[in-house]
Short mmCIF file of C-alpha atoms and ligand atoms in Angstrom, two decimals:
data_model
loop_
_atom_site.label_atom_id
_atom_site.label_comp_id
_atom_site.label_asym_id
_atom_site.label_seq_id
_atom_site.Cartn_x
_atom_site.Cartn_y
_atom_site.Cartn_z
CA MET E 1 -100.92 -69.37 116.09
CA ALA E 2 -103.14 -69.04 119.05
CA ILE E 3 -105.50 -66.09 118.96
CA LYS E 4 -103.91 -63.09 120.64
CA LYS E 5 -106.20 -60.55 122.28
CA VAL E 6 -104.97 -57.00 121.81
CA VAL E 7 -107.81 -55.11 123.55
CA GLU E 8 -111.53 -55.80 123.98
CA ASN E 9 -112.93 -56.84 120.58
CA VAL E 10 -109.56 -56.58 118.83
CA PHE E 11 -107.70 -59.84 118.17
CA ASN E 12 -104.64 -60.91 116.26
CA VAL E 13 -105.67 -63.99 114.27
CA GLY E 14 -102.46 -64.04 112.25
CA VAL E 15 -99.78 -66.67 112.01
CA ASP E 16 -96.25 -67.15 113.30
CA HIS E 17 -94.10 -68.70 110.60
CA TRP E 18 -91.51 -70.11 112.97
CA ASP E 19 -89.32 -71.90 110.44
CA ARG E 20 -89.36 -69.53 107.48
CA GLU E 21 -85.70 -69.04 106.62
CA VAL E 22 -85.70 -66.44 103.88
CA PHE E 23 -87.94 -63.66 102.56
CA ASP E 24 -88.11 -62.48 98.96
CA SER E 25 -85.56 -65.22 98.20
CA LEU E 26 -83.06 -62.72 99.57
CA ILE E 27 -83.49 -61.73 103.23
CA PRO E 28 -82.40 -64.22 105.92
CA LEU E 29 -84.95 -64.70 108.72
CA PRO E 30 -82.98 -65.84 111.79
CA ASP E 31 -86.10 -65.49 113.97
CA GLY E 32 -88.70 -66.63 111.42
CA THR E 33 -91.49 -64.14 110.85
CA SER E 34 -95.14 -63.52 111.60
CA TYR E 35 -98.07 -62.29 109.53
CA ASN E 36 -100.39 -60.46 111.90
CA SER E 37 -104.00 -60.22 110.85
CA TYR E 38 -106.41 -58.33 113.09
CA ILE E 39 -110.09 -58.84 113.71
CA VAL E 40 -111.86 -55.69 114.90
CA LYS E 41 -115.40 -56.29 116.11
CA GLY E 42 -117.60 -53.22 116.06
CA SER E 43 -121.18 -53.20 117.32
CA GLU E 44 -122.40 -53.22 113.69
CA LYS E 45 -119.53 -54.35 111.47
CA VAL E 46 -116.66 -56.81 111.73
CA VAL E 47 -113.42 -56.20 109.84
CA LEU E 48 -110.24 -58.12 109.17
CA ILE E 49 -107.16 -55.92 108.83
CA ASP E 50 -104.69 -57.60 106.45
CA THR E 51 -104.47 -61.38 106.01
CA VAL E 52 -101.55 -63.83 106.00
CA ASP E 53 -99.22 -65.50 103.56
CA VAL E 54 -101.09 -68.01 101.42
CA LYS E 55 -98.92 -70.84 102.72
CA LYS E 56 -100.62 -70.40 106.11
CA GLU E 57 -104.22 -70.06 104.93
CA HIS E 58 -105.30 -73.12 106.94
CA LEU E 59 -104.14 -71.50 110.18
CA LEU E 60 -105.98 -68.25 109.48
CA ARG E 61 -109.14 -70.24 108.78
CA LYS E 62 -108.63 -72.17 112.02
CA ASP E 63 -108.27 -68.98 114.10
CA LEU E 64 -111.31 -67.36 112.50
CA ARG E 65 -113.36 -70.45 113.28
CA ALA E 66 -111.99 -70.67 116.83
CA LEU E 67 -112.94 -67.04 117.44
CA GLY E 68 -116.44 -67.78 116.22
CA ILE E 69 -116.27 -65.34 113.34
CA ASP E 70 -119.35 -65.95 111.21
CA ARG E 71 -119.10 -62.83 109.10
CA ILE E 72 -116.49 -60.35 107.95
CA ASP E 73 -117.98 -57.21 106.47
CA TYR E 74 -114.75 -55.64 105.32
CA ILE E 75 -111.21 -56.80 104.65
CA ILE E 76 -108.87 -53.86 105.09
CA ALA E 77 -105.86 -54.16 102.77
CA ASN E 78 -103.10 -51.91 104.05
CA HIS E 79 -100.57 -53.33 101.60
CA ALA E 80 -100.74 -55.43 98.44
CA GLU E 81 -97.67 -57.60 99.06
CA GLN E 82 -98.67 -61.23 99.21
CA ASP E 83 -97.50 -61.98 102.76
CA HIS E 84 -100.47 -59.81 103.85
CA SER E 85 -102.82 -59.99 100.91
CA GLY E 86 -102.27 -63.62 99.91
CA CYS E 87 -105.34 -64.93 101.75
CA ILE E 88 -107.76 -62.22 100.61
CA PRO E 89 -109.24 -64.57 97.96
CA ALA E 90 -109.67 -67.28 100.62
CA VAL E 91 -111.41 -64.87 103.02
CA LEU E 92 -113.66 -63.67 100.19
CA ASN E 93 -114.44 -67.29 99.51
CA MET E 94 -115.34 -67.88 103.17
CA PHE E 95 -117.39 -64.67 103.41
CA PRO E 96 -118.69 -63.82 99.91
CA GLU E 97 -120.49 -60.69 101.14
CA SER E 98 -117.16 -59.14 102.24
CA LYS E 99 -115.69 -56.13 100.50
CA ILE E 100 -112.02 -55.23 100.29
CA VAL E 101 -111.38 -51.72 101.61
CA THR E 102 -108.25 -50.06 100.32
CA ASN E 103 -106.85 -47.09 98.37
CA THR E 104 -106.90 -46.77 94.59
CA LYS E 105 -103.27 -47.75 94.08
CA CYS E 106 -103.53 -50.81 96.29
CA LYS E 107 -106.71 -51.88 94.53
CA GLY E 108 -104.92 -51.88 91.18
CA MET E 109 -102.04 -53.90 92.59
CA LEU E 110 -104.35 -56.45 94.23
CA ILE E 111 -106.16 -56.94 90.93
CA ASP E 112 -102.82 -57.55 89.21
CA LEU E 113 -101.32 -59.75 91.92
CA LEU E 114 -104.35 -61.79 93.01
CA HIS E 115 -106.83 -61.40 90.15
CA VAL E 116 -109.47 -60.10 92.56
CA LYS E 117 -112.59 -58.75 90.83
CA ASP E 118 -113.14 -55.02 90.45
CA ASN E 119 -116.54 -55.09 92.16
CA ASP E 120 -115.10 -56.67 95.30
CA PHE E 121 -113.61 -53.33 96.35
CA ILE E 122 -114.54 -50.22 98.28
CA VAL E 123 -111.96 -47.51 97.57
CA VAL E 124 -111.08 -45.03 100.31
CA GLU E 125 -109.21 -41.74 100.24
CA ASP E 126 -106.51 -40.47 102.57
CA GLY E 127 -108.12 -39.47 105.88
CA GLU E 128 -111.46 -41.11 105.13
CA GLU E 129 -113.29 -42.74 108.03
CA MET E 130 -115.47 -45.83 108.28
CA SER E 131 -117.88 -46.54 111.13
CA LEU E 132 -118.16 -50.06 112.56
CA GLY E 133 -120.84 -48.91 115.00
CA ASP E 134 -119.09 -48.23 118.28
CA LYS E 135 -115.67 -48.23 116.60
CA THR E 136 -114.29 -46.03 113.84
CA LEU E 137 -111.47 -46.68 111.40
CA LYS E 138 -109.49 -43.90 109.77
CA PHE E 139 -107.35 -44.65 106.73
CA ILE E 140 -104.00 -42.87 106.54
CA LEU E 141 -101.96 -43.15 103.36
CA THR E 142 -98.34 -43.83 104.29
CA PRO E 143 -96.69 -44.40 100.91
CA TRP E 144 -93.33 -46.12 100.45
CA VAL E 145 -93.26 -48.12 103.65
CA HIS E 146 -92.21 -49.86 101.54
CA TRP E 147 -94.35 -49.97 98.39
CA PRO E 148 -96.11 -47.00 96.77
CA GLU E 149 -99.60 -48.11 97.89
CA THR E 150 -98.94 -48.72 101.59
CA MET E 151 -101.37 -47.27 104.11
CA SER E 152 -102.07 -47.49 107.84
CA THR E 153 -105.41 -47.89 109.58
CA TYR E 154 -106.15 -46.04 112.82
CA LEU E 155 -108.75 -47.34 115.24
CA LYS E 156 -109.89 -44.08 116.81
CA GLU E 157 -111.64 -45.25 119.98
CA ASP E 158 -108.77 -47.54 121.06
CA LYS E 159 -106.04 -45.31 119.57
CA ILE E 160 -104.38 -48.26 117.84
CA LEU E 161 -102.42 -47.79 114.63
CA PHE E 162 -102.40 -50.82 112.36
CA SER E 163 -99.31 -50.02 110.37
CA CYS E 164 -98.69 -53.23 108.38
CA ASP E 165 -94.97 -53.40 107.46
CA PHE E 166 -94.28 -49.91 108.87
CA PHE E 167 -92.58 -50.33 112.31
CA GLY E 168 -92.64 -54.13 111.91
CA SER E 169 -90.03 -56.81 112.49
CA HIS E 170 -89.48 -60.31 111.20
CA TYR E 171 -89.94 -62.09 114.49
CA ALA E 172 -92.06 -65.14 115.26
CA THR E 173 -93.05 -64.95 118.91
CA SER E 174 -95.74 -66.30 121.16
CA ASP E 175 -95.91 -62.89 122.85
CA THR E 176 -98.73 -60.57 121.85
CA PHE E 177 -96.87 -57.45 122.93
CA VAL E 178 -93.25 -56.30 123.04
CA VAL E 179 -91.59 -57.90 126.05
CA ASP E 180 -87.88 -57.32 125.46
CA GLU E 181 -87.59 -53.78 124.11
CA ALA E 182 -83.88 -54.00 123.24
CA ARG E 183 -84.38 -57.18 121.26
CA THR E 184 -87.43 -55.81 119.47
CA ILE E 185 -85.57 -52.68 118.44
CA LEU E 186 -82.76 -54.80 116.99
CA ASP E 187 -85.27 -56.86 114.98
CA ALA E 188 -87.05 -53.71 113.87
CA LYS E 189 -83.75 -52.10 112.86
CA ARG E 190 -82.87 -55.12 110.72
CA TYR E 191 -86.29 -54.93 109.12
CA TYR E 192 -86.00 -51.16 108.53
CA ALA E 193 -82.55 -51.65 106.99
CA GLU E 194 -83.69 -54.38 104.63
CA ILE E 195 -86.81 -52.76 103.22
CA MET E 196 -87.49 -49.22 104.48
CA MET E 197 -84.06 -47.60 104.30
CA PRO E 198 -84.11 -46.85 100.55
CA PHE E 199 -87.13 -44.58 101.17
CA ARG E 200 -86.01 -42.92 104.39
CA LYS E 201 -86.83 -39.34 103.30
CA ILE E 202 -90.44 -40.36 102.60
CA VAL E 203 -90.54 -42.58 105.67
CA ALA E 204 -89.67 -39.49 107.73
CA LYS E 205 -92.82 -37.79 106.41
CA ASP E 206 -94.91 -40.88 107.14
CA ILE E 207 -93.64 -40.93 110.73
CA ASP E 208 -94.73 -37.29 111.20
CA LYS E 209 -98.07 -38.06 109.59
CA VAL E 210 -99.00 -40.92 111.92
CA ASN E 211 -97.38 -39.32 114.95
CA GLN E 212 -99.93 -36.50 114.93
CA TYR E 213 -102.50 -38.99 116.24
CA GLU E 214 -102.74 -40.01 119.85
CA LEU E 215 -101.36 -43.57 119.87
CA SER E 216 -101.85 -46.06 122.66
CA MET E 217 -100.46 -48.94 120.59
CA ILE E 218 -98.85 -49.65 117.24
CA ALA E 219 -99.93 -53.00 115.85
CA PRO E 220 -97.75 -53.90 112.85
CA SER E 221 -98.34 -56.91 110.62
CA HIS E 222 -94.97 -58.45 111.49
CA GLY E 223 -93.69 -58.85 115.05
CA PRO E 224 -95.19 -57.95 118.42
CA VAL E 225 -97.55 -55.07 119.20
CA TYR E 226 -95.99 -51.96 120.75
CA GLN E 227 -97.74 -50.81 123.91
CA ASN E 228 -95.14 -48.07 124.05
CA PRO E 229 -95.34 -46.52 120.55
CA LYS E 230 -92.72 -43.92 121.43
CA LEU E 231 -90.12 -46.69 121.58
CA ILE E 232 -90.33 -47.51 117.90
CA ILE E 233 -91.19 -44.00 116.71
CA ASP E 234 -88.08 -42.56 118.37
CA ALA E 235 -85.95 -45.36 116.93
CA TYR E 236 -87.32 -44.75 113.43
CA LYS E 237 -86.72 -41.00 113.78
CA GLU E 238 -83.08 -41.68 114.56
CA TRP E 239 -82.68 -44.14 111.68
CA VAL E 240 -84.19 -41.83 109.06
CA SER E 241 -82.26 -38.77 110.27
CA ASP E 242 -79.06 -37.65 108.54
CA ASP E 243 -77.02 -38.36 111.69
CA VAL E 244 -74.29 -40.99 111.37
CA LYS E 245 -72.18 -42.73 113.99
CA ASN E 246 -68.43 -43.07 114.38
CA VAL E 247 -68.60 -46.47 112.69
CA VAL E 248 -66.80 -48.04 109.74
CA LEU E 249 -68.56 -50.88 107.96
CA LEU E 250 -65.73 -52.98 106.54
CA LEU E 251 -66.84 -55.45 103.87
CA TYR E 252 -64.11 -57.81 102.78
CA ILE E 253 -63.41 -61.01 100.93
CA SER E 254 -60.11 -62.74 100.32
CA MET E 255 -58.88 -65.49 98.01
CA HIS E 256 -55.34 -66.31 99.17
CA GLY E 257 -55.07 -64.21 102.33
CA SER E 258 -53.60 -60.92 101.07
CA THR E 259 -56.85 -58.95 101.25
CA GLU E 260 -57.58 -60.57 104.60
CA LYS E 261 -54.28 -59.14 105.91
CA ILE E 262 -55.25 -55.74 104.51
CA ALA E 263 -58.63 -55.95 106.27
CA GLU E 264 -57.10 -57.12 109.54
CA HIS E 265 -54.56 -54.29 109.56
CA LEU E 266 -57.13 -51.67 108.69
CA ILE E 267 -59.49 -52.92 111.43
CA ASP E 268 -56.76 -52.57 114.07
CA SER E 269 -55.63 -49.20 112.75
CA LEU E 270 -59.18 -47.80 112.78
CA ILE E 271 -59.87 -49.15 116.28
CA SER E 272 -56.64 -47.58 117.55
CA LYS E 273 -58.01 -44.24 116.34
CA GLY E 274 -61.20 -44.61 118.36
CA ILE E 275 -63.44 -45.80 115.54
CA GLU E 276 -65.92 -48.63 115.95
CA VAL E 277 -65.44 -51.18 113.17
CA LYS E 278 -68.07 -53.62 111.95
CA PRO E 279 -66.27 -56.13 109.69
CA PHE E 280 -68.10 -58.71 107.59
CA ASN E 281 -66.67 -61.37 105.30
CA VAL E 282 -69.12 -61.08 102.43
CA LEU E 283 -68.62 -64.74 101.50
CA THR E 284 -70.53 -65.92 104.55
CA ALA E 285 -72.07 -62.87 106.26
CA ASP E 286 -75.77 -62.49 106.94
CA ILE E 287 -76.82 -59.66 104.62
CA GLY E 288 -79.37 -58.54 107.20
CA GLN E 289 -76.50 -57.85 109.61
CA ILE E 290 -74.68 -55.92 106.90
CA ALA E 291 -77.81 -53.90 106.12
CA MET E 292 -78.25 -53.08 109.82
CA ALA E 293 -74.69 -51.80 110.01
CA MET E 294 -75.42 -49.58 107.01
CA VAL E 295 -78.22 -47.77 108.89
CA ASP E 296 -75.87 -45.44 110.74
CA ALA E 297 -72.27 -46.14 109.65
CA CYS E 298 -70.30 -43.06 108.62
CA THR E 299 -67.96 -44.92 106.26
CA VAL E 300 -68.05 -48.10 104.23
CA VAL E 301 -64.84 -49.82 103.15
CA LEU E 302 -64.88 -52.35 100.33
CA ALA E 303 -61.88 -54.68 100.54
CA SER E 304 -61.57 -57.08 97.63
CA PRO E 305 -58.99 -58.99 95.68
CA MET E 306 -58.86 -58.43 91.94
CA VAL E 307 -60.09 -61.43 89.99
CA LEU E 308 -61.27 -61.85 86.41
CA ALA E 309 -59.94 -58.32 85.75
CA GLY E 310 -62.19 -56.72 88.37
CA ALA E 311 -63.49 -56.90 91.93
CA HIS E 312 -64.52 -60.25 93.34
CA PRO E 313 -68.08 -61.02 92.13
CA ARG E 314 -69.28 -61.41 95.74
CA MET E 315 -68.09 -57.87 96.45
CA ILE E 316 -69.83 -56.55 93.34
CA SER E 317 -73.02 -58.20 94.50
CA ILE E 318 -72.88 -56.69 97.99
CA ALA E 319 -71.95 -53.27 96.57
CA HIS E 320 -75.00 -53.52 94.32
CA LEU E 321 -77.15 -54.27 97.38
CA ALA E 322 -75.67 -51.30 99.25
CA ASN E 323 -76.44 -49.08 96.29
CA ALA E 324 -80.06 -50.29 96.26
CA LEU E 325 -80.49 -49.80 100.02
CA ARG E 326 -79.23 -46.19 99.76
CA PRO E 327 -77.78 -45.87 103.27
CA LYS E 328 -76.91 -42.40 104.57
CA VAL E 329 -73.21 -43.36 104.71
CA LYS E 330 -71.02 -40.32 104.01
CA ASN E 331 -67.68 -41.84 102.97
CA ALA E 332 -66.36 -44.85 101.11
CA ALA E 333 -62.99 -46.44 100.50
CA ILE E 334 -61.87 -49.19 98.15
CA VAL E 335 -58.86 -51.28 99.12
CA GLY E 336 -57.53 -54.62 97.97
CA SER E 337 -54.84 -56.79 96.54
CA TYR E 338 -53.98 -57.68 92.96
CA GLY E 339 -51.65 -60.06 91.18
CA TRP E 340 -51.23 -58.47 87.79
CA GLY E 341 -53.98 -55.98 87.09
CA GLY E 342 -57.59 -55.07 86.54
CA ASN E 343 -59.95 -52.16 87.01
CA MET E 344 -61.59 -52.85 90.33
CA VAL E 345 -61.93 -49.24 91.47
CA GLU E 346 -63.82 -47.91 88.44
CA GLN E 347 -65.94 -51.04 88.36
CA LEU E 348 -67.01 -50.74 92.02
CA LYS E 349 -67.57 -46.99 91.68
CA SER E 350 -69.90 -47.66 88.78
CA VAL E 351 -71.97 -50.00 90.95
CA ILE E 352 -72.66 -47.47 93.73
CA PRO E 353 -73.95 -44.29 92.01
CA ASN E 354 -76.71 -43.87 94.65
CA LEU E 355 -74.19 -43.51 97.46
CA LYS E 356 -73.41 -39.81 97.68
CA VAL E 357 -70.06 -40.34 99.33
CA ASN E 358 -66.66 -38.82 99.66
CA LEU E 359 -64.36 -41.46 98.16
CA PHE E 360 -60.95 -41.73 99.78
CA GLU E 361 -57.87 -42.43 97.67
CA PRO E 362 -57.97 -46.20 96.98
CA VAL E 363 -55.23 -48.42 98.40
CA LEU E 364 -54.39 -51.20 95.95
CA ILE E 365 -51.55 -53.48 96.95
CA LYS E 366 -49.58 -55.79 94.70
CA GLY E 367 -49.54 -59.25 96.26
CA LEU E 368 -48.98 -59.66 99.97
CA PRO E 369 -48.77 -56.32 101.82
CA ARG E 370 -45.30 -54.98 102.69
CA ASP E 371 -44.35 -52.46 105.41
CA ASP E 372 -44.94 -49.46 103.17
CA ASP E 373 -48.36 -50.85 102.23
CA TYR E 374 -49.34 -51.05 105.89
CA GLU E 375 -48.26 -47.41 106.21
CA ARG E 376 -50.62 -46.52 103.36
CA LEU E 377 -53.42 -48.28 105.21
CA ASP E 378 -52.56 -46.37 108.40
CA LYS E 379 -52.72 -43.14 106.39
CA LEU E 380 -56.16 -44.11 105.10
CA ALA E 381 -57.29 -44.82 108.68
CA GLU E 382 -56.05 -41.37 109.71
CA GLU E 383 -57.99 -39.74 106.88
CA ILE E 384 -61.12 -41.66 107.86
CA ALA E 385 -60.72 -40.62 111.50
CA ALA E 386 -60.30 -36.97 110.51
CA LYS E 387 -63.43 -37.10 108.35
CA HIS E 388 -65.40 -38.81 111.11
CA ALA E 389 -64.45 -36.01 113.49
CA GLU E 390 -66.34 -33.65 111.11
CA ASP E 391 -69.20 -35.91 110.04
CA CYS E 392 -69.99 -37.31 113.48
CA ASN E 393 -69.44 -34.09 115.46
CA LEU E 394 -66.77 -35.74 117.61
FE1 FEO Q 401 -94.72 -57.70 104.88
FE2 FEO Q 401 -94.19 -55.68 102.26
O1 FEO Q 401 -94.85 -57.15 103.12
#
């Protein structure tokens, strides 16, 4: 991408990956993504903070050349994952005198992932500072956003926090800074849901840790730079809190229409009781949208037909994902239709041990729902509404 000036002597030389469609062979990228990589020019030393995915090495080289960079003294590695570290070997190749600056844990991971040599590193401790002449970097360990080795780098004189994945968003944009705050928060929420949410208790501590510094900007390694750091910090504080909203996430799949009728009836019944419903057909839904809905839903409903003596495999897969993402959801319900039998309830319960939820009485319906079945669904909706009144302080 074109070089993006952040402030005097600080530039984003990273890359927008406009057409990347999926991350980790799992996460859909409706807006592509970006790998931000920052040059900080001090009066004595020049550093590169994080690099880019190896697929875009040629564009990083191009930007470094275009900016006239003829030396990089230090490569700061905030995170070992390859979308940021992948071009470290290339940068070392371009500037053989460079040293990689990172924490002990990240060093070990970079050696394993990239086969970088041990003597290419300078290891820093939490809170350690490094002078670049007229600029000073401070290294702040922020573990589990979203790997154990993650750290942030604070540029003291300009009050910029380079947070890598922390506060980021998968969003390829020609803008240097946040322009549309509402859109950015949605992208950031999706990103939080997909990779940060499982660690929200630790993320809460990391937020407090970086928030003690005066911040003029947060410059993540995905998405635009925040000139209003409070915007994303306040959003993160809400997401990691224990507060839930009066929302039911209804995940359903149907084979011959019976479970679809169950889902449709339950949606209407919940809405009539003042509950916001976010329904997704798990056959086709974007799992990023599902993950976002998990961030603050009070209840999740799994609606599946019984097949092969258990829940539909697509539902098992999405329940497994929910279990791994560990949302703060407080209640769960299992509903569905069956033809002759199976053990869907115990099977699904066994897939979600990480969800510390109140489980409502399941509603399993033989074949196409009848009037008394719809009444059972209405009763479930009433129970959900009553529980939401407690859990959501309505
Ligand atoms: Fe953007 Fe965890 O890498």
